[in-house]
Coordinates of N, CA and C in Angstrom, one line a residue:
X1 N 0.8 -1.2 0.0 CA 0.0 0.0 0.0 C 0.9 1.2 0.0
X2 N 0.3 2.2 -0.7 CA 1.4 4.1 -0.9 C 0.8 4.7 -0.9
X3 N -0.7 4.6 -1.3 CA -1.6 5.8 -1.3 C -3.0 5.9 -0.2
X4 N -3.9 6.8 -0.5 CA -5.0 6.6 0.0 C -6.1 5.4 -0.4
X5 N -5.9 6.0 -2.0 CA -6.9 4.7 -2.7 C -6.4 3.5 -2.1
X6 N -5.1 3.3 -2.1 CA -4.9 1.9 -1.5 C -5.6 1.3 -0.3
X7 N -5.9 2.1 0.5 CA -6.2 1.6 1.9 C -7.9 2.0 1.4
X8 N -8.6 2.3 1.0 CA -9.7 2.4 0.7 C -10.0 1.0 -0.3
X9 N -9.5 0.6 -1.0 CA -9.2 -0.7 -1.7 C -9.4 -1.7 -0.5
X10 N -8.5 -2.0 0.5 CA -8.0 -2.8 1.9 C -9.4 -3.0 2.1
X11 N -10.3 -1.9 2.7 CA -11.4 -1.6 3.3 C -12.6 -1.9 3.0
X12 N -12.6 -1.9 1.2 CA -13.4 -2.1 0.3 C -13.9 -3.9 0.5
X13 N -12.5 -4.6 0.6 CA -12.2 -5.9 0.8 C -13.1 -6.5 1.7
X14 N -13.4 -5.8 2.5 CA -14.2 -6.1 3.7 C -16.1 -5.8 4.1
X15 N -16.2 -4.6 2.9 CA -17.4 -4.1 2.7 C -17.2 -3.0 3.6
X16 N -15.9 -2.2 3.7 CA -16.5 -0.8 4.1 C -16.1 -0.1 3.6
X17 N -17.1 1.3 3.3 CA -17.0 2.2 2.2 C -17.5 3.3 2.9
X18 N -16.3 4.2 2.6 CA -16.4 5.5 3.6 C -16.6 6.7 2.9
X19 N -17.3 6.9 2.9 CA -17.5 8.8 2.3 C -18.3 9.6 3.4
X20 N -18.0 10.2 3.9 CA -18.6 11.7 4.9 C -18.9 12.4 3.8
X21 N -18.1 13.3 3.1 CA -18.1 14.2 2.6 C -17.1 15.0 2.7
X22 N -16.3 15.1 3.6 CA -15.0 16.0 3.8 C -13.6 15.1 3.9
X23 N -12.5 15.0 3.1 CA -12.1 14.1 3.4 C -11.3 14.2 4.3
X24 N -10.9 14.9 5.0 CA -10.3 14.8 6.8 C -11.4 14.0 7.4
X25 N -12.5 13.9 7.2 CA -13.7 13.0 8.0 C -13.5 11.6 7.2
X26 N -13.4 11.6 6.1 CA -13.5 10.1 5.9 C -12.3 9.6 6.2
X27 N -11.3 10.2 6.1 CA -9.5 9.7 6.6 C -9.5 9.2 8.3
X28 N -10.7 10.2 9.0 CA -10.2 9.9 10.6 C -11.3 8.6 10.5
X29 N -12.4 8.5 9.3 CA -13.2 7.2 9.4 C -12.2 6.5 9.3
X30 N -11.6 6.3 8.4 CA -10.6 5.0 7.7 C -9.9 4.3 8.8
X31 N -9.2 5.7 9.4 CA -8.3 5.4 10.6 C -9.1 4.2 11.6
X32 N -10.5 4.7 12.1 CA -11.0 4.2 13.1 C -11.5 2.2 12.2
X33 N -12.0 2.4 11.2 CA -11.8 0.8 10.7 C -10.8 -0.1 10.7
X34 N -9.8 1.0 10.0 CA -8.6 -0.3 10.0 C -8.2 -0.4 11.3
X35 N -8.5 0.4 12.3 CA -8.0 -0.7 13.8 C -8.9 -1.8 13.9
X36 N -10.5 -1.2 13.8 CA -11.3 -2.3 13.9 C -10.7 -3.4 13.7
X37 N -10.4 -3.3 12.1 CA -10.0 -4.7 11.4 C -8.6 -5.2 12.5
X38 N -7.8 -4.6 12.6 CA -6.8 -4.8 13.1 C -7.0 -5.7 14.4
X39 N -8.2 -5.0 15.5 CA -8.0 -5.2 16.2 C -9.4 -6.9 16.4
X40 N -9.8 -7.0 15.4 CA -10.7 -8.1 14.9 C -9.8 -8.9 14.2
X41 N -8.6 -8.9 14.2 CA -7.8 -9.9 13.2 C -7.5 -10.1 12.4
X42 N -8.8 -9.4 11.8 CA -8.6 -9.5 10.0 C -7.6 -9.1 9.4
X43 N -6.4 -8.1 9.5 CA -5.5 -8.0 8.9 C -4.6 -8.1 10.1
X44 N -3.4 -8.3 9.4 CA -2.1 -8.6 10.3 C -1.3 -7.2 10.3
X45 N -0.1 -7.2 11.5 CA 0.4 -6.1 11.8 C 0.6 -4.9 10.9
X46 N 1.7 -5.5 10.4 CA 2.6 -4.8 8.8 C 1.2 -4.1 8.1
X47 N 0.1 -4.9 7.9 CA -0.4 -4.3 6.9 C -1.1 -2.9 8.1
X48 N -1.7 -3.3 9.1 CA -2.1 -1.9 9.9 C -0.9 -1.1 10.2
X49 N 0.3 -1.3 10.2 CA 1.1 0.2 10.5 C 1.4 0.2 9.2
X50 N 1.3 -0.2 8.0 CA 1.5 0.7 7.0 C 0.2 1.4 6.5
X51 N -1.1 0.9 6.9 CA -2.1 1.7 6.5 C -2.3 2.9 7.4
X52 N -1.7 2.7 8.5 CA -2.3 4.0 9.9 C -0.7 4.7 9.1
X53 N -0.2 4.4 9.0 CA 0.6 5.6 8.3 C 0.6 6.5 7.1
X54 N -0.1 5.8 6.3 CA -0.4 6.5 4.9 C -2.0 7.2 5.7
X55 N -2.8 6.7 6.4 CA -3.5 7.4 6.9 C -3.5 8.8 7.5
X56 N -2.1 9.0 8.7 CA -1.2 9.9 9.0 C -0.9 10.6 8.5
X57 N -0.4 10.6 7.1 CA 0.1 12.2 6.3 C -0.6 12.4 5.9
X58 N -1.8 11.1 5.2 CA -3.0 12.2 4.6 C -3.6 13.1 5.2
X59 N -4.2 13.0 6.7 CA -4.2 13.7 7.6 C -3.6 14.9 8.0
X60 N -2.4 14.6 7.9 CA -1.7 15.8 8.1 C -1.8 16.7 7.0
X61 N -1.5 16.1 5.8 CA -1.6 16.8 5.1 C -3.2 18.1 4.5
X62 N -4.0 17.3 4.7 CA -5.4 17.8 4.8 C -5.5 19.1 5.8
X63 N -5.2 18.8 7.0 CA -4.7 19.6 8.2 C -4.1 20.8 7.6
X64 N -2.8 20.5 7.3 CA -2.0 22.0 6.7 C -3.2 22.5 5.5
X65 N -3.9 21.9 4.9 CA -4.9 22.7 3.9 C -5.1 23.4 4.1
X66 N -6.1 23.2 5.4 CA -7.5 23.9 6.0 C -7.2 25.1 7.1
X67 N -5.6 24.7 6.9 CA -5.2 26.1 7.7 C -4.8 27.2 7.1
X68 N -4.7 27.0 5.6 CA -4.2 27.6 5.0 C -5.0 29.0 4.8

């Protein structure tokens, strides 16, 4: 995984499909699934700390936007 689509792909895998409407809201959604998954088993470590990370700059990055 390298992007966002990627982890939205991961998620998709599973039947969850995130759209709020803002994407800092769908990114802190994503964030809160893939523990879910994580913490339900369904995915193994590696793949949750590379998704909570591409999660992370998106985030951040979104962040620095909206302050702009």
């Amino acid at each position: 995984m390298e992007s966002l689509y990627d982890v939205q792909q991961l998620l998709k895998q599973f039947g969850i499909y995130v759209y709020v409407g803002k994407r800092i809201y769908d990114i802190e959604l994503m964030q809160i699934e893939l523990k879910n998954l994580y913490e339900g088993r369904l995915i193994d470590r590696d793949t949750y700390l590379n998704g909570w990370r591409i999660l992370k700059r998106e985030h951040h990055i979104e962040e620095s936007r909206e302050g702009e």
